[in-house]
Amino acid sequence: MSMLKIKPSTVRSLLQTILLLFWSAMAVWATEPKGSSPHGTNIFAPASTPAKSIADLSVFVLVITGIIFVVVFALLVYSVVKFRGRAMDAVREPAQVYGSTQIELAWTIIPILIVVVLFLATARVLHAVQDAPQPPSAVEVTAIGHQFWWEFRYPKLGVVTANELHIPVSDPANPTPTFLTLLSADTDHSFWIPELAGKTDLIPNHPNRIWMDPLRPGVFLGQCAQYCGVQHAKMLLRISVDSPADFAAWFRGQRQPAVQDASVASGRRVFESNACMNCHAVAGTNANGRFGPDLTHLMSRVTIASGAATNTPENLRLWIQDPNAIKPGSLMPAMKLSDSDLDAVVSYMETLR
């Protein structure tokens, strides 16, 4: 069988396209988020070791598959143009060409080698991320997924909070990684902060583990990436990576009991005399519920309703009055308080810092 003859200009164009694809992928991978605003969900802007390993693997796979696409597409276009049907061919049968052993071996062995290389690269990253040892200096957090909010417990620090995770930045010279144990209180959830770590599921009665060692401070955004019910899309994550001093100050503040302000005593009485205390906990009070977020330091959080709304007095009032107005399908009931009781509860909540 005669071999296809490809012009040198075609080869040069093919190589230029491959190089352009490679450098475009590297440019995307090297892009770093700018500014002090919360970072988005870009896997190509890693800010911790696990995310960097995943991004490197993603770029490697992207380049390999991109090269395969360009080569196959170029050969397809060349074959279509070179061997297109002509009017003179309509009355005769095309030449019958049989297989070439060399070509058969090439398109069998080369794909096998590519698959083996991709498998080994993936297995290496999986081992490095999933089997990383936990050093004594690590911060331990238990993350529990609820419909439709996040609970965070720091067992060694004695802190319980919700929806907004605070962790320290990790200095490469003195690593302080954060190891999270992932649990679910009801159905399947998925913990995903693309710039800090890979996606990991929270499965009832099946603890999972994830870790991250952020290399720079900032606010990073995440998402529940497993459909868990009607408000899955508004089960957001907000991770504040603090300097060691800021993190120490934060957890010292979180360990304090709720502020006792006599000027809002009526609001506290309304809170404790209604069903609020059956679901929520406020340290230093009779409220010790576990079905809803801990409210001891509610006003230290930037958002409410797991990121669905900014934490302002107006949104807080609306959230208590009618949760479905902010988060339709949420499991928090409307308390149906009178206007005076609602104002008193909101005033009380505003003191919980």
Tab-separated table of C-alpha atoms in Angstrom:
chain	number	residue	atom	x	y	z
A	1	MET	CA	0.000	0.000	0.000
A	2	SER	CA	1.381	3.412	-0.908
A	3	MET	CA	2.023	5.714	2.027
A	4	LEU	CA	0.393	9.157	2.274
A	5	LYS	CA	2.741	12.002	1.384
A	6	ILE	CA	2.201	15.045	3.575
A	7	LYS	CA	3.654	18.347	2.455
A	8	PRO	CA	6.280	20.007	4.743
A	9	SER	CA	4.035	23.087	4.988
A	10	THR	CA	1.248	20.923	6.417
A	11	VAL	CA	3.609	19.473	9.026
A	12	ARG	CA	4.757	22.975	10.027
A	13	SER	CA	1.173	24.163	10.385
A	14	LEU	CA	0.354	21.128	12.501
A	15	LEU	CA	3.328	21.695	14.807
A	16	GLN	CA	2.488	25.392	15.148
A	17	THR	CA	-1.081	24.525	16.123
A	18	ILE	CA	0.134	22.027	18.741
A	19	LEU	CA	2.549	24.570	20.233
A	20	LEU	CA	-0.161	27.237	20.287
A	21	LEU	CA	-2.499	24.853	22.120
A	22	PHE	CA	0.239	23.969	24.622
A	23	TRP	CA	1.195	27.562	25.432
A	24	SER	CA	-2.468	28.607	25.664
A	25	ALA	CA	-3.066	25.868	28.240
A	26	MET	CA	0.030	26.927	30.188
A	27	ALA	CA	-1.085	30.558	30.146
A	28	VAL	CA	-4.485	29.615	31.566
A	29	TRP	CA	-2.868	27.434	34.217
A	30	ALA	CA	-0.480	30.207	35.282
A	31	THR	CA	-3.231	32.804	35.660
A	32	GLU	CA	-3.509	34.024	39.275
A	33	PRO	CA	-6.563	35.847	40.647
A	34	LYS	CA	-5.972	39.505	41.346
A	35	GLY	CA	-7.378	41.795	43.987
A	36	SER	CA	-8.695	41.230	47.492
A	37	SER	CA	-12.213	40.178	46.486
A	38	PRO	CA	-13.239	36.546	46.990
A	39	HIS	CA	-11.582	34.190	44.555
A	40	GLY	CA	-13.810	32.314	42.148
A	41	THR	CA	-13.943	28.637	41.262
A	42	ASN	CA	-11.062	28.378	38.783
A	43	ILE	CA	-9.175	25.076	39.013
A	44	PHE	CA	-6.347	26.646	36.999
A	45	ALA	CA	-5.557	29.142	39.796
A	46	PRO	CA	-4.487	26.726	42.577
A	47	ALA	CA	-3.657	28.138	46.003
A	48	SER	CA	-2.723	24.932	47.847
A	49	THR	CA	-0.713	21.778	47.247
A	50	PRO	CA	-3.633	19.403	46.468
A	51	ALA	CA	-5.192	21.916	44.074
A	52	LYS	CA	-1.803	22.490	42.415
A	53	SER	CA	-1.363	18.741	41.868
A	54	ILE	CA	-4.846	18.493	40.350
A	55	ALA	CA	-4.272	21.547	38.126
A	56	ASP	CA	-0.946	20.171	36.887
A	57	LEU	CA	-2.598	16.852	36.052
A	58	SER	CA	-5.481	18.644	34.314
A	59	VAL	CA	-3.096	20.651	32.121
A	60	PHE	CA	-1.084	17.517	31.313
A	61	VAL	CA	-4.219	15.628	30.252
A	62	LEU	CA	-5.499	18.672	28.352
A	63	VAL	CA	-2.262	18.964	26.370
A	64	ILE	CA	-2.109	15.241	25.550
A	65	THR	CA	-5.742	15.052	24.457
A	66	GLY	CA	-5.380	18.357	22.588
A	67	ILE	CA	-2.455	16.994	20.591
A	68	ILE	CA	-4.447	13.851	19.790
A	69	PHE	CA	-7.375	15.976	18.641
A	70	VAL	CA	-5.213	18.172	16.409
A	71	VAL	CA	-3.393	15.215	14.824
A	72	VAL	CA	-6.582	13.236	14.166
A	73	PHE	CA	-8.463	16.286	12.877
A	74	ALA	CA	-5.582	17.316	10.613
A	75	LEU	CA	-5.311	13.812	9.136
A	76	LEU	CA	-9.075	13.686	8.666
A	77	VAL	CA	-9.150	17.018	6.833
A	78	TYR	CA	-6.151	16.012	4.720
A	79	SER	CA	-7.780	12.696	3.775
A	80	VAL	CA	-11.117	14.322	2.931
A	81	VAL	CA	-9.444	16.884	0.670
A	82	LYS	CA	-6.837	14.574	-0.870
A	83	PHE	CA	-9.112	11.641	-1.585
A	84	ARG	CA	-12.413	13.370	-2.260
A	85	GLY	CA	-14.660	11.906	-4.915
A	86	ARG	CA	-14.251	13.109	-8.523
A	87	ALA	CA	-16.556	12.871	-11.514
A	88	MET	CA	-14.183	10.463	-13.274
A	89	ASP	CA	-14.403	8.063	-10.315
A	90	ALA	CA	-18.183	7.609	-10.628
A	91	VAL	CA	-17.916	4.885	-13.253
A	92	ARG	CA	-15.126	2.824	-11.717
A	93	GLU	CA	-14.534	0.998	-8.470
A	94	PRO	CA	-11.952	2.507	-6.088
A	95	ALA	CA	-8.657	0.675	-5.689
A	96	GLN	CA	-8.950	-2.068	-3.084
A	97	VAL	CA	-6.263	-1.465	-0.476
A	98	TYR	CA	-5.708	-3.879	2.390
A	99	GLY	CA	-4.353	-3.209	5.876
A	100	SER	CA	-0.754	-2.458	6.714
A	101	THR	CA	0.788	-4.342	9.628
A	102	GLN	CA	2.924	-1.335	10.535
A	103	ILE	CA	-0.066	1.021	10.660
A	104	GLU	CA	-2.178	-1.486	12.592
A	105	LEU	CA	0.585	-1.866	15.166
A	106	ALA	CA	1.075	1.913	15.389
A	107	TRP	CA	-2.556	2.774	16.119
A	108	THR	CA	-2.777	-0.058	18.641
A	109	ILE	CA	0.489	0.444	20.542
A	110	ILE	CA	0.460	4.261	20.651
A	111	PRO	CA	-3.034	4.533	22.248
A	112	ILE	CA	-2.084	1.858	24.782
A	113	LEU	CA	1.034	3.813	25.740
A	114	ILE	CA	-0.989	7.043	26.041
A	115	VAL	CA	-3.559	5.369	28.304
A	116	VAL	CA	-0.812	3.856	30.486
A	117	VAL	CA	0.909	7.239	30.858
A	118	LEU	CA	-2.374	8.974	31.781
A	119	PHE	CA	-3.238	6.178	34.226
A	120	LEU	CA	0.142	6.376	35.976
A	121	ALA	CA	0.001	10.184	36.174
A	122	THR	CA	-3.517	10.057	37.658
A	123	ALA	CA	-2.619	7.291	40.126
A	124	ARG	CA	0.396	9.302	41.302
A	125	VAL	CA	-1.733	12.390	42.034
A	126	LEU	CA	-4.446	10.316	43.746
A	127	HIS	CA	-1.874	8.726	46.017
A	128	ALA	CA	-0.212	12.051	46.849
A	129	VAL	CA	-3.539	13.729	47.682
A	130	GLN	CA	-5.487	10.943	49.379
A	131	ASP	CA	-2.684	9.262	51.319
A	132	ALA	CA	-0.886	12.359	52.589
A	133	PRO	CA	0.189	11.934	56.241
A	134	GLN	CA	-1.293	14.284	58.822
A	135	PRO	CA	1.423	16.202	60.713
A	136	PRO	CA	1.013	17.085	64.418
A	137	SER	CA	0.736	20.779	63.524
A	138	ALA	CA	-2.353	20.238	61.365
A	139	VAL	CA	-5.646	21.974	62.136
A	140	GLU	CA	-8.484	19.452	62.442
A	141	VAL	CA	-11.994	20.288	61.280
A	142	THR	CA	-15.112	18.151	61.082
A	143	ALA	CA	-17.352	19.338	58.246
A	144	ILE	CA	-20.953	18.112	58.333
A	145	GLY	CA	-23.268	18.597	55.379
A	146	HIS	CA	-26.927	19.368	56.134
A	147	GLN	CA	-29.833	20.230	53.900
A	148	PHE	CA	-28.888	22.946	52.997
A	149	TRP	CA	-26.017	24.336	55.071
A	150	TRP	CA	-22.574	23.443	56.403
A	151	GLU	CA	-21.546	22.792	60.004
A	152	PHE	CA	-17.881	23.140	60.974
A	153	ARG	CA	-16.480	21.780	64.225
A	154	TYR	CA	-12.912	22.293	65.457
A	155	PRO	CA	-12.557	19.498	68.054
A	156	LYS	CA	-9.143	20.591	69.351
A	157	LEU	CA	-10.077	24.270	69.524
A	158	GLY	CA	-13.561	23.873	70.996
A	159	VAL	CA	-15.219	25.928	68.257
A	160	VAL	CA	-18.460	25.295	66.362
A	161	THR	CA	-19.532	27.497	63.464
A	162	ALA	CA	-21.534	27.300	60.256
A	163	ASN	CA	-21.182	27.925	56.521
A	164	GLU	CA	-18.004	30.019	56.698
A	165	LEU	CA	-14.824	28.042	57.307
A	166	HIS	CA	-11.751	29.781	58.748
A	167	ILE	CA	-8.348	28.128	58.332
A	168	PRO	CA	-4.772	29.413	58.688
A	169	VAL	CA	-2.426	30.059	55.809
A	170	SER	CA	0.305	27.429	55.605
A	171	ASP	CA	3.893	28.611	55.462
A	172	PRO	CA	5.976	26.138	53.377
A	173	ALA	CA	8.821	26.576	55.876
A	174	ASN	CA	6.465	25.720	58.753
A	175	PRO	CA	3.470	23.885	57.241
A	176	THR	CA	0.096	24.186	58.962
A	177	PRO	CA	-2.274	22.172	56.755
A	178	THR	CA	-5.950	21.746	57.539
A	179	PHE	CA	-7.387	18.217	57.544
A	180	LEU	CA	-11.145	17.890	57.292
A	181	THR	CA	-13.269	14.892	58.198
A	182	LEU	CA	-16.350	14.972	55.982
A	183	LEU	CA	-19.685	13.689	57.322
A	184	SER	CA	-23.289	13.934	56.195
A	185	ALA	CA	-26.306	14.427	58.462
A	186	ASP	CA	-28.881	13.410	55.869
A	187	THR	CA	-28.185	12.773	52.172
A	188	ASP	CA	-25.215	12.889	49.793
A	189	HIS	CA	-23.337	16.175	49.561
A	190	SER	CA	-20.029	17.140	47.966
A	191	PHE	CA	-17.368	19.467	49.388
A	192	TRP	CA	-15.584	21.424	46.654
A	193	ILE	CA	-13.333	24.477	46.833
A	194	PRO	CA	-11.633	24.308	43.410
A	195	GLU	CA	-8.698	26.585	44.238
A	196	LEU	CA	-7.849	24.756	47.469
A	197	ALA	CA	-8.672	21.058	47.006
A	198	GLY	CA	-10.455	18.498	44.878
A	199	LYS	CA	-14.102	17.530	45.058
A	200	THR	CA	-14.947	14.974	47.774
A	201	ASP	CA	-18.340	13.480	48.580
A	202	LEU	CA	-20.035	13.455	51.987
A	203	ILE	CA	-21.888	10.154	52.280
A	204	PRO	CA	-24.090	9.150	55.249
A	205	ASN	CA	-22.312	6.665	57.549
A	206	HIS	CA	-19.162	6.797	55.421
A	207	PRO	CA	-16.586	9.371	56.653
A	208	ASN	CA	-14.283	10.854	54.029
A	209	ARG	CA	-11.207	13.013	54.369
A	210	ILE	CA	-9.761	15.996	52.575
A	211	TRP	CA	-6.868	18.355	53.292
A	212	MET	CA	-5.537	21.683	52.110
A	213	ASP	CA	-2.556	23.881	52.850
A	214	PRO	CA	-3.379	27.373	51.492
A	215	LEU	CA	-0.277	29.237	50.397
A	216	ARG	CA	-1.803	32.715	50.473
A	217	PRO	CA	-4.495	34.430	52.558
A	218	GLY	CA	-7.818	35.409	51.074
A	219	VAL	CA	-11.430	34.369	50.725
A	220	PHE	CA	-12.125	31.343	48.539
A	221	LEU	CA	-15.536	30.248	47.323
A	222	GLY	CA	-16.888	26.740	46.982
A	223	GLN	CA	-20.060	24.813	46.364
A	224	CYS	CA	-21.886	21.636	47.218
A	225	ALA	CA	-21.249	19.750	43.979
A	226	GLN	CA	-23.639	16.833	44.567
A	227	TYR	CA	-27.360	17.340	44.009
A	228	CYS	CA	-28.845	17.090	47.495
A	229	GLY	CA	-32.302	18.591	47.136
A	230	VAL	CA	-34.214	21.629	45.961
A	231	GLN	CA	-31.749	24.152	47.458
A	232	HIS	CA	-28.586	22.367	46.363
A	233	ALA	CA	-27.524	25.351	44.225
A	234	LYS	CA	-27.602	27.667	47.264
A	235	MET	CA	-25.558	25.441	49.539
A	236	LEU	CA	-22.468	27.591	49.167
A	237	LEU	CA	-19.068	27.519	50.834
A	238	ARG	CA	-16.977	30.486	51.964
A	239	ILE	CA	-13.443	29.752	53.161
A	240	SER	CA	-11.427	32.497	54.848
A	241	VAL	CA	-7.704	31.781	54.818
A	242	ASP	CA	-6.272	33.906	57.629
A	243	SER	CA	-2.786	34.784	58.715
A	244	PRO	CA	-1.698	32.838	61.840
A	245	ALA	CA	-2.333	35.882	64.043
A	246	ASP	CA	-5.762	36.562	62.519
A	247	PHE	CA	-6.747	32.893	62.789
A	248	ALA	CA	-5.703	32.791	66.463
A	249	ALA	CA	-7.723	35.939	67.158
A	250	TRP	CA	-10.723	34.493	65.303
A	251	PHE	CA	-10.855	31.222	67.218
A	252	ARG	CA	-10.311	32.989	70.576
A	253	GLY	CA	-13.337	35.128	69.779
A	254	GLN	CA	-15.376	32.104	68.692
A	255	ARG	CA	-14.697	30.329	71.983
A	256	GLN	CA	-16.335	33.124	73.960
A	257	PRO	CA	-19.965	32.721	75.081
A	258	ALA	CA	-22.665	34.822	73.504
A	259	VAL	CA	-22.768	38.490	74.403
A	260	GLN	CA	-25.201	39.197	77.246
A	261	ASP	CA	-26.757	42.576	76.471
A	262	ALA	CA	-29.493	43.682	78.863
A	263	SER	CA	-30.923	46.066	76.260
A	264	VAL	CA	-32.071	43.121	74.117
A	265	ALA	CA	-33.264	40.850	76.941
A	266	SER	CA	-36.783	40.864	75.515
A	267	GLY	CA	-35.479	39.499	72.208
A	268	ARG	CA	-33.619	36.752	74.022
A	269	ARG	CA	-36.797	35.799	75.878
A	270	VAL	CA	-38.705	35.570	72.595
A	271	PHE	CA	-35.903	33.440	71.119
A	272	GLU	CA	-35.901	31.046	74.082
A	273	SER	CA	-39.670	30.819	74.366
A	274	ASN	CA	-40.219	29.792	70.750
A	275	ALA	CA	-39.044	26.845	68.666
A	276	CYS	CA	-35.809	28.700	67.758
A	277	MET	CA	-33.907	27.116	70.643
A	278	ASN	CA	-34.975	23.613	69.583
A	279	CYS	CA	-32.925	23.892	66.378
A	280	HIS	CA	-30.210	26.437	67.169
A	281	ALA	CA	-27.530	26.700	69.842
A	282	VAL	CA	-26.293	29.891	71.524
A	283	ALA	CA	-23.457	29.312	73.983
A	284	GLY	CA	-24.215	30.573	77.488
A	285	THR	CA	-27.996	30.278	77.057
A	286	ASN	CA	-30.603	27.537	77.303
A	287	ALA	CA	-30.556	27.144	73.506
A	288	ASN	CA	-28.749	23.923	72.664
A	289	GLY	CA	-30.322	22.761	69.389
A	290	ARG	CA	-28.392	20.792	66.793
A	291	PHE	CA	-30.686	20.785	63.766
A	292	GLY	CA	-29.728	24.294	62.631
A	293	PRO	CA	-26.548	26.398	62.599
A	294	ASP	CA	-24.921	27.516	65.847
A	295	LEU	CA	-25.820	31.199	66.303
A	296	THR	CA	-23.420	32.119	69.116
A	297	HIS	CA	-21.413	34.415	66.830
A	298	LEU	CA	-23.898	34.844	64.003
A	299	MET	CA	-22.984	38.458	63.220
A	300	SER	CA	-19.305	37.586	62.733
A	301	ARG	CA	-20.332	35.894	59.473
A	302	VAL	CA	-20.528	37.725	56.161
A	303	THR	CA	-23.528	35.774	54.877
A	304	ILE	CA	-26.610	33.945	56.111
A	305	ALA	CA	-28.552	30.981	54.702
A	306	SER	CA	-25.307	29.297	53.587
A	307	GLY	CA	-24.280	32.159	51.345
A	308	ALA	CA	-27.732	32.840	49.888
A	309	ALA	CA	-27.862	36.399	51.289
A	310	THR	CA	-25.584	39.007	52.804
A	311	ASN	CA	-25.758	39.166	56.592
A	312	THR	CA	-27.573	42.467	57.093
A	313	PRO	CA	-30.336	43.330	59.597
A	314	GLU	CA	-32.837	43.622	56.728
A	315	ASN	CA	-31.976	40.193	55.296
A	316	LEU	CA	-31.875	38.658	58.762
A	317	ARG	CA	-35.361	39.972	59.512
A	318	LEU	CA	-36.678	38.609	56.204
A	319	TRP	CA	-34.949	35.265	56.812
A	320	ILE	CA	-36.633	34.842	60.208
A	321	GLN	CA	-39.978	36.096	58.948
A	322	ASP	CA	-40.124	34.062	55.713
A	323	PRO	CA	-37.130	31.797	54.878
A	324	ASN	CA	-38.671	30.836	51.532
A	325	ALA	CA	-38.370	34.446	50.390
A	326	ILE	CA	-34.592	33.996	50.376
A	327	LYS	CA	-34.196	30.244	49.988
A	328	PRO	CA	-37.307	28.475	48.648
A	329	GLY	CA	-37.492	24.914	49.893
A	330	SER	CA	-35.229	25.461	52.896
A	331	LEU	CA	-36.033	23.370	55.953
A	332	MET	CA	-36.201	26.343	58.316
A	333	PRO	CA	-39.859	27.058	59.195
A	334	ALA	CA	-41.386	30.518	59.171
A	335	MET	CA	-41.775	31.454	62.846
A	336	LYS	CA	-44.837	33.677	62.270
A	337	LEU	CA	-43.814	36.134	64.973
A	338	SER	CA	-45.593	39.381	65.561
A	339	ASP	CA	-43.840	42.501	64.305
A	340	SER	CA	-42.782	43.512	67.808
A	341	ASP	CA	-41.412	40.057	68.619
A	342	LEU	CA	-39.673	39.879	65.231
A	343	ASP	CA	-37.984	43.244	65.812
A	344	ALA	CA	-36.917	42.111	69.285
A	345	VAL	CA	-35.394	38.854	67.999
A	346	VAL	CA	-33.543	40.636	65.203
A	347	SER	CA	-32.143	43.157	67.706
A	348	TYR	CA	-31.004	40.241	69.886
A	349	MET	CA	-29.394	38.498	66.927
A	350	GLU	CA	-27.472	41.627	66.018
A	351	THR	CA	-25.627	41.427	69.350
A	352	LEU	CA	-24.360	37.887	68.700
A	353	ARG	CA	-20.897	38.790	67.447
